[in-house]
Structures are given as structure tokens and as C-alpha cells.
XYZ file of C-alpha atoms in Angstrom:
716
model
C 113.849 -49.494 -52.171
C 115.873 -52.673 -52.077
C 112.755 -54.761 -51.893
C 111.141 -52.962 -54.781
C 114.287 -53.314 -56.932
C 114.387 -57.039 -56.204
C 110.792 -57.427 -57.146
C 111.216 -55.414 -60.356
C 114.201 -57.535 -61.387
C 112.295 -60.761 -60.702
C 109.375 -59.646 -62.777
C 111.635 -58.574 -65.653
C 113.435 -61.914 -65.663
C 110.098 -63.684 -65.573
C 108.870 -61.630 -68.523
C 111.954 -62.462 -70.571
C 111.604 -66.148 -69.891
C 107.984 -66.149 -70.807
C 108.602 -64.210 -73.987
C 111.090 -66.865 -75.095
C 108.712 -69.703 -74.608
C 105.472 -67.911 -75.247
C 104.573 -69.515 -78.540
C 105.558 -73.051 -77.548
C 103.830 -72.862 -74.169
C 100.713 -71.345 -75.687
C 100.412 -74.331 -77.988
C 101.255 -76.959 -75.395
C 99.605 -75.617 -72.258
C 96.131 -74.769 -73.321
C 94.580 -75.872 -70.110
C 92.505 -74.313 -67.406
C 95.375 -74.154 -64.909
C 97.562 -72.198 -67.341
C 94.785 -69.683 -68.026
C 94.234 -69.233 -64.301
C 97.944 -68.592 -63.938
C 97.833 -65.916 -66.673
C 94.885 -64.237 -65.027
C 96.792 -64.073 -61.760
C 99.870 -62.601 -63.445
C 97.717 -59.927 -65.159
C 96.190 -59.075 -61.799
C 99.683 -58.269 -60.558
C 100.079 -55.634 -63.257
C 101.623 -57.482 -66.198
C 100.223 -55.972 -69.404
C 100.812 -59.023 -71.573
C 103.175 -61.850 -72.048
C 104.154 -60.762 -75.525
C 104.846 -57.071 -74.583
C 108.338 -55.722 -73.778
C 107.271 -53.481 -70.866
C 105.682 -54.205 -67.547
C 103.281 -51.856 -65.867
C 102.580 -52.304 -62.228
C 99.928 -50.733 -60.108
C 100.007 -50.378 -56.368
C 96.260 -50.770 -56.293
C 96.353 -54.141 -58.036
C 99.194 -55.340 -55.864
C 97.338 -54.542 -52.687
C 93.946 -56.134 -53.621
C 93.251 -59.857 -54.206
C 90.710 -61.113 -56.702
C 88.643 -64.081 -55.537
C 89.440 -67.457 -57.158
C 86.809 -68.473 -59.737
C 86.400 -72.011 -61.070
C 85.284 -72.631 -64.595
C 81.571 -73.162 -64.821
C 80.372 -76.402 -66.445
C 77.057 -77.191 -68.045
C 74.752 -79.160 -65.690
C 74.034 -82.896 -66.385
C 70.950 -83.269 -68.495
C 68.517 -86.090 -67.526
C 66.250 -87.581 -70.151
C 62.861 -87.037 -68.609
C 61.169 -89.314 -71.184
C 62.080 -92.559 -69.288
C 59.442 -93.420 -66.655
C 59.536 -96.511 -64.394
C 56.373 -98.557 -64.475
C 54.360 -98.658 -61.264
C 53.023 -101.840 -59.769
C 49.949 -101.463 -57.579
C 50.266 -104.080 -54.858
C 48.616 -104.696 -51.509
C 49.497 -106.506 -48.336
C 48.900 -110.246 -47.961
C 49.368 -110.691 -51.689
C 49.907 -114.197 -53.076
C 52.373 -115.153 -55.778
C 49.567 -115.651 -58.276
C 48.066 -112.236 -57.457
C 51.471 -110.535 -57.758
C 52.039 -112.103 -61.154
C 48.687 -110.752 -62.297
C 49.363 -107.270 -60.838
C 52.792 -106.993 -62.514
C 51.634 -108.594 -65.764
C 54.325 -111.242 -65.454
C 54.180 -115.014 -65.492
C 54.177 -116.982 -62.249
C 57.425 -118.663 -63.308
C 59.014 -115.218 -63.587
C 58.031 -114.451 -59.977
C 59.584 -117.724 -58.824
C 62.795 -116.866 -60.700
C 63.028 -113.515 -58.898
C 62.416 -115.185 -55.527
C 65.503 -117.324 -56.126
C 67.628 -114.177 -55.814
C 66.034 -113.100 -52.526
C 67.302 -114.836 -49.374
C 65.023 -116.744 -47.001
C 62.220 -117.235 -49.514
C 62.270 -121.051 -49.644
C 58.831 -121.239 -47.994
C 57.170 -119.504 -50.955
C 56.866 -122.670 -53.041
C 53.256 -122.610 -54.214
C 51.069 -120.157 -56.088
C 48.859 -119.322 -53.096
C 51.760 -118.495 -50.755
C 51.229 -115.085 -49.104
C 54.265 -112.826 -49.554
C 55.719 -110.790 -46.700
C 55.744 -107.023 -47.183
C 59.528 -106.750 -47.509
C 59.655 -109.684 -49.905
C 56.773 -108.223 -51.898
C 58.516 -104.844 -52.321
C 61.830 -106.525 -53.121
C 60.308 -108.671 -55.857
C 58.635 -105.658 -57.493
C 61.898 -103.704 -57.471
C 63.856 -106.561 -58.981
C 61.258 -106.690 -61.737
C 62.246 -103.097 -62.591
C 59.050 -101.538 -61.317
C 58.080 -99.079 -58.614
C 55.884 -100.654 -55.891
C 52.894 -98.635 -54.773
C 50.857 -100.051 -51.900
C 47.107 -99.764 -52.290
C 44.149 -101.194 -50.448
C 42.920 -104.670 -51.319
C 39.931 -104.591 -53.591
C 36.980 -106.463 -52.156
C 36.618 -109.726 -54.028
C 33.300 -110.418 -55.548
C 31.783 -113.666 -54.507
C 31.452 -116.021 -57.409
C 27.882 -116.289 -58.491
C 26.554 -119.792 -58.061
C 25.432 -121.091 -61.418
C 24.233 -124.470 -60.211
C 20.714 -125.606 -60.962
C 18.278 -124.576 -58.252
C 15.765 -127.223 -57.353
C 12.142 -126.321 -57.629
C 10.256 -125.486 -54.417
C 8.049 -128.093 -52.725
C 4.952 -128.907 -54.777
C 1.502 -127.593 -54.036
C -0.635 -130.017 -52.094
C -3.342 -129.843 -54.774
C -1.173 -131.579 -57.395
C 0.009 -134.431 -55.160
C -1.245 -137.938 -55.863
C -0.776 -141.223 -54.058
C 2.386 -143.055 -55.092
C 3.687 -146.585 -54.470
C 6.187 -147.027 -51.636
C 9.873 -147.610 -52.384
C 10.944 -150.619 -50.343
C 14.534 -151.773 -49.849
C 15.316 -155.364 -48.960
C 18.356 -155.494 -46.650
C 20.054 -158.047 -44.449
C 22.984 -160.407 -44.064
C 24.385 -162.423 -46.938
C 22.580 -165.700 -47.659
C 19.596 -164.845 -45.477
C 17.172 -165.163 -48.401
C 16.693 -161.574 -49.650
C 16.892 -162.374 -53.360
C 14.811 -165.516 -52.927
C 12.106 -163.387 -51.312
C 12.072 -160.975 -54.251
C 12.091 -163.918 -56.620
C 8.869 -165.159 -55.064
C 7.301 -161.709 -54.981
C 7.654 -161.115 -58.709
C 7.633 -164.779 -59.810
C 11.025 -164.517 -61.514
C 14.285 -166.361 -61.125
C 16.926 -163.912 -59.987
C 18.974 -166.278 -57.832
C 20.253 -168.309 -60.766
C 21.706 -165.155 -62.329
C 23.779 -164.169 -59.309
C 27.431 -165.276 -59.146
C 28.016 -167.538 -56.166
C 24.396 -167.203 -55.115
C 24.889 -163.709 -53.688
C 23.658 -160.387 -54.970
C 26.508 -158.186 -56.228
C 24.544 -155.144 -57.345
C 21.364 -153.245 -56.542
C 18.295 -154.327 -58.429
C 15.256 -152.050 -58.812
C 11.885 -153.212 -60.070
C 8.140 -152.907 -59.497
C 5.870 -155.596 -58.102
C 2.073 -155.495 -58.541
C 0.150 -157.219 -55.770
C -3.164 -159.072 -56.100
C -4.897 -156.153 -54.452
C -3.774 -153.879 -57.277
C -1.218 -152.124 -55.121
C 2.240 -151.517 -56.579
C 5.517 -151.609 -54.663
C 8.913 -150.494 -55.921
C 11.550 -152.871 -54.565
C 15.280 -152.310 -54.236
C 17.444 -155.378 -53.676
C 20.776 -154.608 -52.001
C 23.697 -157.036 -51.628
C 24.398 -158.517 -48.239
C 28.073 -159.328 -48.675
C 30.504 -157.324 -46.519
C 32.206 -155.767 -49.538
C 29.095 -153.851 -50.589
C 28.402 -151.620 -47.625
C 28.315 -148.446 -49.732
C 25.564 -149.915 -51.904
C 23.485 -150.762 -48.868
C 23.943 -147.245 -47.572
C 22.698 -145.770 -50.858
C 19.735 -148.124 -50.809
C 18.783 -146.963 -47.330
C 18.745 -143.318 -48.445
C 16.628 -144.035 -51.528
C 13.819 -145.840 -49.798
C 10.605 -145.208 -47.880
C 10.516 -148.531 -46.028
C 13.215 -151.088 -45.220
C 12.389 -154.773 -45.037
C 15.072 -156.328 -42.855
C 15.468 -160.012 -43.692
C 16.847 -162.056 -40.786
C 17.340 -165.818 -41.007
C 15.675 -167.661 -38.161
C 18.552 -170.154 -37.938
C 21.400 -167.566 -37.882
C 19.795 -164.636 -36.122
C 21.348 -161.184 -36.135
C 24.660 -161.097 -38.037
C 27.251 -158.475 -38.933
C 25.527 -157.118 -42.068
C 22.215 -157.233 -40.185
C 23.601 -154.786 -37.649
C 25.026 -152.660 -40.450
C 21.640 -152.556 -42.182
C 20.006 -151.484 -38.917
C 22.568 -148.713 -38.603
C 21.898 -147.504 -42.177
C 18.152 -147.473 -41.510
C 18.569 -145.484 -38.317
C 20.871 -142.967 -39.996
C 18.380 -142.480 -42.851
C 15.444 -142.410 -40.373
C 13.513 -144.980 -42.390
C 10.935 -147.295 -40.763
C 11.778 -151.016 -40.599
C 9.647 -154.127 -41.172
C 11.369 -157.341 -40.056
C 10.914 -160.462 -42.184
C 12.108 -163.474 -40.170
C 12.987 -165.888 -42.957
C 13.720 -169.639 -43.150
C 11.123 -170.631 -40.553
C 10.776 -173.914 -42.443
C 14.246 -175.098 -41.392
C 14.596 -177.589 -38.546
C 17.013 -175.419 -36.556
C 14.912 -172.244 -36.906
C 14.464 -170.357 -33.645
C 12.060 -167.430 -34.103
C 11.833 -166.395 -30.395
C 15.630 -166.300 -30.158
C 15.834 -164.142 -33.304
C 13.263 -161.695 -31.881
C 15.195 -161.498 -28.628
C 18.412 -160.726 -30.527
C 16.608 -157.935 -32.416
C 15.386 -156.497 -29.139
C 18.954 -156.472 -27.822
C 19.920 -154.259 -30.760
C 17.193 -151.648 -30.197
C 14.646 -153.114 -32.659
C 11.439 -152.873 -30.616
C 8.870 -155.257 -32.104
C 5.128 -154.743 -31.710
C 4.736 -157.779 -29.447
C 7.239 -156.189 -27.067
C 5.412 -152.869 -27.033
C 7.268 -151.291 -29.917
C 6.221 -150.084 -33.365
C 8.219 -152.456 -35.611
C 6.230 -155.133 -37.437
C 7.751 -158.637 -37.575
C 6.456 -161.264 -40.039
C 7.783 -164.874 -39.927
C 8.075 -166.117 -43.533
C 9.593 -168.777 -45.728
C 10.765 -167.183 -48.956
C 11.603 -170.568 -50.444
C 8.110 -172.025 -49.915
C 6.150 -168.750 -50.096
C 4.837 -168.979 -46.534
C 3.204 -165.777 -45.151
C 4.243 -163.628 -48.123
C 0.719 -162.165 -48.280
C 1.053 -161.056 -44.647
C 4.373 -159.384 -45.479
C 2.810 -157.527 -48.425
C -0.056 -156.414 -46.223
C 2.407 -155.121 -43.625
C 4.196 -153.077 -46.311
C 0.942 -151.589 -47.624
C -0.209 -150.776 -44.081
C 3.041 -149.026 -43.291
C 2.802 -147.056 -46.553
C -0.738 -145.926 -45.730
C 0.385 -144.769 -42.304
C 3.110 -142.723 -43.985
C 0.597 -141.231 -46.469
C 3.096 -141.324 -49.343
C 2.327 -138.861 -52.157
C 4.205 -137.564 -55.168
C 4.153 -134.715 -57.682
C 3.618 -136.092 -61.212
C 3.628 -132.709 -63.029
C 6.791 -130.948 -61.809
C 10.300 -131.211 -63.163
C 11.790 -134.669 -62.838
C 13.824 -135.517 -59.756
C 15.288 -138.925 -59.007
C 18.264 -140.924 -57.802
C 20.816 -143.078 -59.581
C 20.579 -146.641 -58.283
C 23.282 -148.147 -60.472
C 24.983 -147.511 -63.799
C 26.516 -149.854 -66.334
C 27.962 -149.887 -69.825
C 26.141 -152.117 -72.264
C 28.232 -153.248 -75.229
C 25.353 -152.791 -77.661
C 23.240 -149.985 -76.236
C 25.863 -147.871 -74.449
C 25.498 -146.293 -71.018
C 22.455 -147.449 -69.053
C 21.470 -145.915 -65.719
C 18.942 -147.491 -63.390
C 17.105 -144.762 -61.486
C 14.095 -144.325 -59.243
C 11.906 -141.334 -60.124
C 10.979 -139.338 -57.017
C 9.162 -136.389 -58.584
C 7.694 -135.503 -61.973
C 7.094 -137.802 -64.930
C 10.105 -138.738 -67.049
C 9.564 -138.858 -70.821
C 11.632 -139.310 -73.934
C 13.605 -136.216 -74.977
C 13.948 -134.822 -71.441
C 17.312 -133.293 -70.487
C 18.763 -134.724 -67.284
C 21.835 -133.936 -65.215
C 23.440 -136.014 -62.459
C 26.639 -134.628 -61.026
C 28.791 -133.785 -64.045
C 27.040 -136.288 -66.320
C 24.070 -135.428 -68.493
C 21.651 -137.168 -70.799
C 18.993 -136.589 -73.366
C 16.574 -139.454 -72.779
C 16.473 -141.626 -75.886
C 14.581 -144.565 -74.388
C 13.441 -146.069 -71.075
C 13.018 -149.703 -70.033
C 11.535 -151.528 -67.038
C 13.267 -154.294 -65.089
C 12.160 -156.872 -67.669
C 13.613 -154.875 -70.579
C 10.265 -153.667 -71.925
C 10.096 -150.105 -73.326
C 8.508 -147.482 -71.060
C 6.904 -144.354 -72.452
C 6.494 -142.427 -69.179
C 7.819 -142.929 -65.655
C 5.788 -141.289 -62.832
C 7.028 -141.060 -59.204
C 8.211 -144.269 -57.470
C 8.944 -145.901 -60.827
C 12.273 -147.682 -61.393
C 13.473 -147.301 -64.986
C 16.608 -147.912 -67.003
C 17.513 -144.727 -68.901
C 19.356 -144.725 -72.226
C 21.069 -141.617 -73.609
C 23.761 -140.653 -71.085
C 26.858 -138.935 -72.461
C 28.860 -139.767 -69.320
C 28.321 -142.382 -66.632
C 27.078 -140.856 -63.351
C 28.012 -142.207 -59.955
C 25.576 -144.339 -58.014
C 23.611 -142.292 -55.518
C 23.810 -139.054 -57.561
C 20.723 -136.865 -57.671
C 19.024 -136.639 -61.075
C 17.455 -133.314 -62.066
C 15.619 -132.217 -65.186
C 16.665 -129.020 -66.995
C 14.463 -127.507 -69.674
C 16.973 -125.633 -71.865
C 20.184 -127.040 -73.320
C 21.971 -123.702 -72.863
C 21.183 -123.757 -69.144
C 22.369 -127.356 -68.997
C 25.779 -126.397 -70.450
C 26.149 -123.543 -67.961
C 25.373 -125.806 -65.003
C 27.771 -128.479 -66.262
C 30.605 -125.962 -66.663
C 30.018 -124.593 -63.167
C 29.949 -128.061 -61.574
C 33.112 -129.136 -63.396
C 34.838 -125.977 -62.188
C 33.775 -126.674 -58.602
C 35.043 -130.234 -58.836
C 38.375 -128.947 -60.127
C 38.614 -126.510 -57.208
C 37.807 -129.279 -54.771
C 40.502 -131.462 -56.287
C 43.037 -128.619 -56.128
C 42.197 -128.011 -52.474
C 42.680 -131.685 -51.749
C 46.018 -131.715 -53.572
C 47.082 -128.561 -51.746
C 46.250 -130.089 -48.367
C 48.347 -133.153 -49.204
C 51.242 -130.956 -50.345
C 50.954 -128.850 -47.191
C 51.050 -131.923 -44.982
C 54.166 -133.197 -46.715
C 55.824 -129.784 -46.555
C 55.011 -129.417 -42.859
C 56.414 -132.868 -42.177
C 59.573 -131.974 -44.078
C 59.956 -128.650 -42.237
C 59.429 -130.358 -38.893
C 62.082 -132.943 -39.698
C 64.453 -130.218 -40.877
C 63.946 -128.137 -37.728
C 64.519 -131.125 -35.482
C 67.728 -131.976 -37.339
C 68.838 -128.333 -37.145
C 68.248 -128.177 -33.384
C 70.129 -131.435 -32.938
C 73.118 -130.084 -34.888
C 73.169 -126.846 -32.894
C 73.048 -128.708 -29.610
C 75.989 -130.759 -30.840
C 77.893 -127.554 -31.662
C 77.580 -127.914 -35.419
C 76.249 -124.911 -37.255
C 76.517 -126.408 -40.705
C 76.136 -129.895 -42.074
C 79.500 -131.347 -42.926
C 79.884 -132.609 -46.461
C 81.403 -136.049 -46.839
C 82.537 -136.552 -50.381
C 80.723 -135.389 -53.484
C 77.114 -134.408 -53.011
C 74.577 -136.668 -54.711
C 71.072 -135.807 -55.809
C 69.285 -138.205 -53.488
C 69.576 -141.798 -52.413
C 68.834 -143.489 -55.764
C 67.709 -146.749 -54.175
C 65.363 -145.207 -51.593
C 62.494 -144.573 -53.993
C 62.826 -148.056 -55.497
C 62.477 -149.859 -52.175
C 59.402 -152.022 -51.776
C 57.679 -151.272 -48.503
C 54.701 -152.553 -46.547
C 53.397 -150.425 -43.688
C 51.152 -151.730 -40.944
C 49.382 -150.608 -37.769
C 48.988 -153.251 -35.063
C 46.261 -153.229 -32.396
C 45.786 -156.038 -29.870
C 43.506 -156.938 -27.012
C 46.159 -157.040 -24.275
C 49.753 -155.917 -23.933
C 51.008 -159.512 -23.822
C 49.488 -160.308 -27.193
C 50.972 -157.178 -28.758
C 54.407 -157.994 -27.301
C 54.226 -161.551 -28.632
C 53.406 -160.320 -32.136
C 56.118 -157.631 -31.986
C 58.673 -160.203 -30.847
C 57.855 -162.310 -33.879
C 57.970 -159.295 -36.188
C 61.388 -158.461 -34.754
C 62.745 -161.588 -36.462
C 61.939 -160.086 -39.881
C 65.203 -159.660 -41.813
C 64.121 -159.858 -45.448
C 65.657 -157.346 -47.862
C 63.077 -158.012 -50.554
C 60.437 -155.848 -48.876
C 60.826 -153.360 -46.059
C 58.382 -153.898 -43.192
C 57.422 -150.652 -41.471
C 55.443 -150.807 -38.225
C 53.888 -147.359 -38.135
C 52.105 -147.732 -34.797
C 51.111 -150.373 -32.272
C 48.936 -150.318 -29.212
C 46.333 -151.993 -27.046
C 42.589 -151.549 -27.495
C 40.011 -151.188 -30.212
C 40.797 -149.553 -33.539
C 40.108 -145.826 -33.187
C 39.822 -142.870 -35.541
C 43.394 -141.787 -34.825
C 44.585 -145.219 -35.952
C 42.706 -144.745 -39.225
C 44.182 -141.283 -39.748
C 47.680 -142.564 -39.117
C 47.235 -145.533 -41.437
C 45.845 -143.302 -44.177
C 48.781 -140.885 -43.862
C 51.371 -143.656 -44.286
C 49.400 -145.866 -46.671
C 49.312 -148.626 -44.077
C 46.959 -151.523 -43.376
C 45.563 -152.199 -39.909
C 45.878 -155.636 -38.294
C 43.467 -156.037 -35.382
C 44.070 -158.995 -33.051
C 41.119 -159.931 -30.863
C 39.800 -156.345 -30.837
C 36.891 -154.589 -32.489
C 36.590 -151.406 -34.486
C 34.727 -148.366 -33.233
C 31.760 -147.366 -35.363
C 33.167 -143.940 -36.243
C 36.526 -145.496 -37.027
C 34.864 -148.041 -39.293
C 33.069 -145.298 -41.232
C 36.270 -143.253 -41.483
C 38.219 -146.273 -42.693
C 35.716 -146.846 -45.473
C 35.863 -143.226 -46.553
C 39.689 -143.166 -46.591
C 40.115 -146.614 -48.104
C 42.091 -148.055 -45.166
C 42.075 -151.848 -44.896
C 41.349 -153.314 -41.487
C 42.151 -157.003 -41.079
C 40.712 -158.739 -38.036
C 42.181 -161.944 -36.631
C 41.764 -163.915 -33.447
C 44.322 -166.666 -34.180
C 47.916 -165.523 -34.239
C 49.170 -167.741 -37.069
C 46.262 -166.630 -39.255
C 47.431 -163.056 -38.757
C 50.954 -163.924 -39.918
C 49.655 -165.943 -42.849
C 47.708 -162.896 -43.961
C 50.762 -160.655 -43.427
C 53.010 -162.930 -45.520
C 50.368 -162.982 -48.242
C 50.349 -159.172 -48.343
C 54.144 -159.056 -48.452
C 54.203 -161.515 -51.342
C 51.744 -159.379 -53.286
C 54.148 -156.444 -53.198
C 57.110 -158.372 -54.575
C 57.683 -157.972 -58.330
C 57.745 -161.016 -60.569
C 61.180 -162.509 -61.208
C 62.595 -163.704 -64.494
C 63.659 -167.339 -64.604
C 65.421 -169.409 -67.229
C 63.483 -172.665 -67.509
C 65.657 -175.374 -69.060
C 63.816 -177.329 -71.743
C 66.680 -179.419 -73.152
C 70.389 -180.160 -72.995
C 72.863 -181.477 -75.572
C 76.497 -182.608 -75.224
C 79.106 -181.553 -77.819
C 80.754 -184.678 -79.281
C 82.501 -183.130 -82.286
C 83.246 -179.668 -83.717
C 83.081 -178.794 -87.408
C 83.963 -175.658 -89.338
C 81.791 -174.920 -92.354
C 81.514 -172.149 -94.926
C 78.277 -170.203 -95.096
C 76.643 -169.045 -98.371
C 78.154 -165.585 -97.822
C 81.614 -167.267 -97.770
C 82.018 -166.595 -94.049
C 83.218 -169.439 -91.833
C 81.470 -170.616 -88.687
C 81.638 -173.474 -86.216
C 79.031 -176.222 -85.858
C 78.703 -178.449 -82.810
C 77.894 -182.088 -83.424
C 75.742 -183.000 -80.445
C 73.581 -185.597 -78.846
C 70.438 -184.439 -76.980
C 70.690 -185.918 -73.483
C 67.748 -184.213 -71.822
C 64.379 -182.791 -72.918
C 64.310 -181.245 -76.383
C 66.492 -178.684 -78.162
C 64.437 -176.019 -79.946
C 65.569 -173.469 -82.523
C 62.954 -170.994 -81.280
C 64.400 -170.742 -77.775
C 67.585 -169.243 -76.408
C 70.684 -171.307 -75.683
C 73.593 -171.216 -73.275
C 76.942 -172.950 -73.644
C 78.239 -174.210 -70.306
C 81.902 -175.140 -69.926
C 83.340 -176.310 -66.605
C 80.141 -175.217 -64.827
C 80.454 -171.695 -66.194
C 78.312 -170.044 -68.864
C 80.650 -169.003 -71.681
C 78.025 -168.040 -74.255
C 74.407 -166.905 -74.325
C 72.544 -166.366 -77.580
C 70.303 -167.935 -80.186
C 70.336 -170.934 -82.467
C 70.210 -170.161 -86.192
C 70.172 -173.735 -87.444
C 69.550 -177.287 -86.187
C 70.102 -180.207 -88.549
C 69.198 -183.812 -87.965
C 71.428 -185.623 -90.429
C 70.922 -183.472 -93.546
C 67.459 -182.193 -92.735
C 66.839 -178.758 -91.251
C 64.543 -179.199 -88.218
C 63.022 -176.938 -85.587
C 63.780 -179.240 -82.660
C 65.339 -182.553 -81.698
C 64.331 -184.863 -78.895
C 66.232 -186.852 -76.336
C 68.838 -189.354 -77.641
C 68.783 -187.790 -81.112
C 71.958 -186.526 -82.760
C 72.052 -183.099 -84.366
C 74.233 -180.279 -85.579
C 73.790 -176.915 -83.862
C 74.891 -173.601 -85.338
C 74.653 -170.464 -83.211
C 74.490 -166.775 -84.154
C 78.142 -166.045 -83.223
C 80.392 -167.348 -86.045
C 83.582 -166.689 -84.052
C 82.615 -168.801 -81.035
C 84.559 -172.069 -80.954
C 82.904 -175.057 -79.311
C 84.919 -177.538 -77.294
C 84.283 -181.197 -76.697
C 82.034 -181.994 -73.741
C 80.490 -178.516 -73.777
C 76.871 -178.533 -72.632
C 74.428 -176.635 -74.848
C 71.323 -175.812 -72.826
C 68.022 -174.743 -74.408
C 65.902 -172.492 -72.162
C 62.898 -170.189 -72.181
C 62.195 -167.080 -70.082
C 59.330 -167.192 -67.624
C 58.115 -164.720 -65.006
C 57.187 -166.258 -61.687
C 55.886 -164.894 -58.399
C 58.298 -164.283 -55.583
C 57.838 -165.347 -51.994
C 59.166 -163.472 -49.013
C 62.215 -165.096 -47.430
C 60.880 -164.961 -43.884
C 59.290 -167.646 -41.763
C 57.885 -166.729 -38.336
C 58.540 -170.318 -37.345
C 55.074 -171.536 -36.349
C 52.973 -171.419 -39.534
C 51.117 -174.573 -40.430
């Protein structure tokens, strides 16, 4: 009973307190906790907070209601927003990803900047790793979905397809195409001059042929021969090679007094590579020092097996200057042509080869070509490489118009829109629409080839950079450094490094002693005008690896008392690497100094043309009322000119540099004064004050060649 009375009193006091503050609390405490509290009080048996009586129930006091939280409305998601899917596949390049996500390639590169360890992806064809690929797509705000790679369709070749071999029934006999080859000044052009009774030699600069000539010669027997004249000078090897591949027969001209020379061997090599039969013309037999047996023996030593030695190569001793045995040479050519049974197709589409091309100031682009198949006529559409033509006119070697050119006919073609390269194949296309399609396809292929070449160069440079970086990284780690220490403010790059003038060279010598002697001399090089970089040195002949190394560094090869391997020589010509051969050491250094001087820029010099001494100083008023100073002078050296610049020298120091605005001799305005003449000189700075005994020097600017400040010490 005591407990129940205490509880009843507590509840009554609680009710009274709540009644007093009911209205204020109802207004202030409208919260979920207060409502929960009221629910709990009601569960104990309280009828209401505003009532005056309390009713309790033993049932309610003994049972507990479970606690219930207020239910809230669930979060609504706008189902209208859908993330775009990107269908990607493994081994995807940056360019392919840009196309799949419909974004620009620059946008892909921007995203890669925010992904670590992606520095290697620096070109459009870089293949992305799977994790990088997915990361890029996500950062673009898209959902990546991996799919299989679609098989790429091979690009359909749209090049012009040559016609099949002609039917034997349409073939007719054609004249042979004969190329005259040999060493410089062995009489090749003189021989052709006699054969066609013209005067070609007088037209050649320095007496040597510097281009390929193509023309037809008609013999007394009625036979016709198409001759190609190739230059013999060492600088025109590529032309000789093209001539060898255009011809049916090669006439190798060898001087009886010189024998087999360097370009003779090269011509033999071209003939063997092209698998063209050779007829040897041993020229200059009229000279006193001619030695025909010795020349034949030299030919035999170089695998030219003459008929008199049991071989199949005809040899005809001639004198091109006097016309001796030229009929025998013509007969040998005709006999060889009959053995070869040369025939051509005069009715098919035209096929030919570009011999040479030139730009005529009056007529435009002219291409000399030899027709190999078909008959060329005016109006025909031709293509050679990426150049094309609609034949407007044709001319023979004498400049006469030609109406039709059958096989084995050399003609000069007018009507080319672009200039083709020598050696290009000429093909005839019937329709202009087909011609445009073929041109577009060939240009596209050339662009791809160029891009591949550029990409290979970029890859080589990147690999070299990565290799250098890795080596430096390993060196730092071995030294216990994990990061490169910064010293001062970071600069972009060394600003002077790119401006340095540099000459790179590869040195090969016959023996180690020679190489050491040359290196010891090169070690004395201290010039700062041009950096000398020795890329590689060694003993032995110049090899292909030497050529590759020189090409990679843009170097020139100096060969001392050694030869060049045949494959290396061909590779050097294809890569444009210079090989300089020497067998006298000071000649090698003279050549080296000459190359160094060529790389030095011209320097600006002030060439003094006159000098005057200041004897008196005047101050005058100009027409614009401004005051200026005039130096009264006497010309003591050369001539003072108003058109040139002047310097004022005081106590061996230049105190003014500018221009002269007026020179007066007495009262007359003059352009110049000579030695021992007095004059008044007014300069363009009115505030400059002359002093007595000042020297006024007249000078002009000139650009002169520099010379390297290095002397090996033994040059003559």
C-alpha cells in the first residue's frame, strides 16, 4: 500500500505540473520525442494531459508496448537519367577509343593526364592497357562495356592493274634498247656522237654527261637502235642504275689506256643486278699508250668472260673519235638483239619508263620516256607514280613532233600536270574517272608510308630517351637516391643546347696505329665555335653497321686507307650518308676543317671605309628651331659617306654609333668627302656633343665566312 500511495502521489504531482505548462509546451515541443513521451504516459493509464483525473489500469501497467519509430517516405530516384555506354575492346588504341566514345583524341589525352603511369601513351596508335582503358571511359562519364573486336576489313586496293602479257600473235619485232655505260671520260658520249652524226660533247658542261639522253639511231642496214647515254661521273650512280634497268643490252665502254676504273666496276655491277647482257667496246685504241690485251685481262679479272677466252661476251676494239670499227660494234649489237629475239606489243595499253624529267620555261613539264608496250598517241591519259598527264604533244631527240610512238621509241612527252620521278613506270588509263581514283589511292598510300616512317623515327627517339632515363634511374637508386634533387629553380631546358653547332663523324682506319694517331690529333680540338662529336671509331672496312650509326646521328664517315663493303655502299646511298675516303692523313684533316667551316654561320663585320678627325665643334639651329652640334673635321683616311653608318671614338672607346644626316664641304651639301678634305658632319643625335680630337669613323656592314679556330699542326 505504501508503494501504491507513493506512485499515486507522483502521478498526481506530474499531472498538475503538466496541466500548468500544457499550452506552452504544446506550442514549443511539437517534436517526435515529445509525442513519443505522451504515448508512453498514456500507456501507463493517463487519460489526458488536460483532464483533472487519472485513471490507471493494472493491465496497462503490467504490459509494455513495443517502441515504434516514425516511418519516413523512401528516397525517390529519377529513373530518367541513364549513363551512356561505351563499347570497347581489348588492345584498343587511343584513336580507336576516341572514335568509340565519340570524343576527340585531344580529349582522351586530357583524361590520361589525370591517370597515373600513363606517360608512355603519347601517340595515337598507342595500345591502352585494360585498366587504363576502363579508367578513361569512366572518367569520361560513361559505362565501359567490353565487346569482341570487330574483324577489320582489308582495304580494297584501287591501284591500276597492269594488263596481262600480250598474245604471241600480236607481237612484232622491235628495236633493242641499248645503254652506253662506263667510267667518266672514257668516250661514251663521243661514241654516240659518231653513231648519230651529232655534236653532243660540246653541249656537256666540263665535257662530261650530267643527265641521261635517249634517242634513236638508224643504221645503214635499216635497223634501228634506241640508245640511252648515262653519265659516268661518280655523283650519278642512281642514273646509271636506272639506265641498266631500262635496257635490253649494255655497251660497256672501257678506255684502252685507263682500263677498268671505279665507275666501270659499278656499271658491271648494275648490269649483273639487272641481268642484262654486256657488249664491251674497248675505246681509244688510237692512242699511243693504248693496251688492249691488258684491258681484256682486267675485264677477265672482274668476271667479264670475253668470247676469245671461252666466254659469251663480245668485245670490239674501237676509236670513237676517228670512227674506227663502229660498223663492227653496230653489227655486234644487232646480232645480240637477234639472239634475244626482242618483240613488242604495239596494240595494247601503253607501258613505259621515265628516263628523265625537266621543266622547260616555255613549254612546261617535259618527260623523256622509253615506250615498252603499246603505241603512245596524242590525247592518251598516262600515270606515273602520283603524277599524271594528258598527252598534248610528243617530240623526238631532235625536237621534231612525233605523232605515234611504238615500242622501243624514246619520246619527250608534253602535258604532265606534275613532274614524275626518274625511273617511274608509265601506264595508260582509258577513263579519267578511273585515273582520279588511282591517283587518290596512290596518294593515300604515300601518306601512310610517310606516317609509318615518321612513327619509326619517333619510336626510335622515344626508345632512346626511355633507355637513357632508365639508366639514370638505376644509377640514382644504386647511389641511394630515390628522387632527383632540385638545385635552384627549375628551367624548361638548356636554352643553349639546341643552338649549338655540331659536326658528327665516324672514323674507320686500316690499322689501330693509324686510328690512334688520328684520334690523338682530334683530341687537341678545343674550339667552341662548333662541337666535334666522334660517334664511333674502329679498324677495318666501312660496314653496314657503320652506315646505320652514321645515319642515326647525322654523321659523315671518314675512311682512312680502307674500302667500303658493297652492301654498305648501297645502304649509304639509300640513306644519304657521306663517305669520305683518304689515304693521306693531312688531306683527311683538310677535308674535316672544310666541313667544320661550312657549318659555321656568317659573321657580321664593320668594314671601315673612312676616318675624320674633329678639329672644331659648332652649335647650329635647325629649321625646326632645335639646336644641334656639328663637327668640323678633316678626312684623314679613305672617304666619309653619308649613306653609311658612323662611330665616334674617344680615347679608344666608342661613345656613339648612328647615322650621318648631313655632310657639307664648305657650303655645299655633299654625299661624301675624300681624304685630306675638310667637312662639317652632323649626326642624327642633336644632344651628342663632339670633343676635339674625336675620331669619326665611317663603316659598312659585311657578312663574312668564319674559319674554325683549330689547327692540327701539320697542314700544308
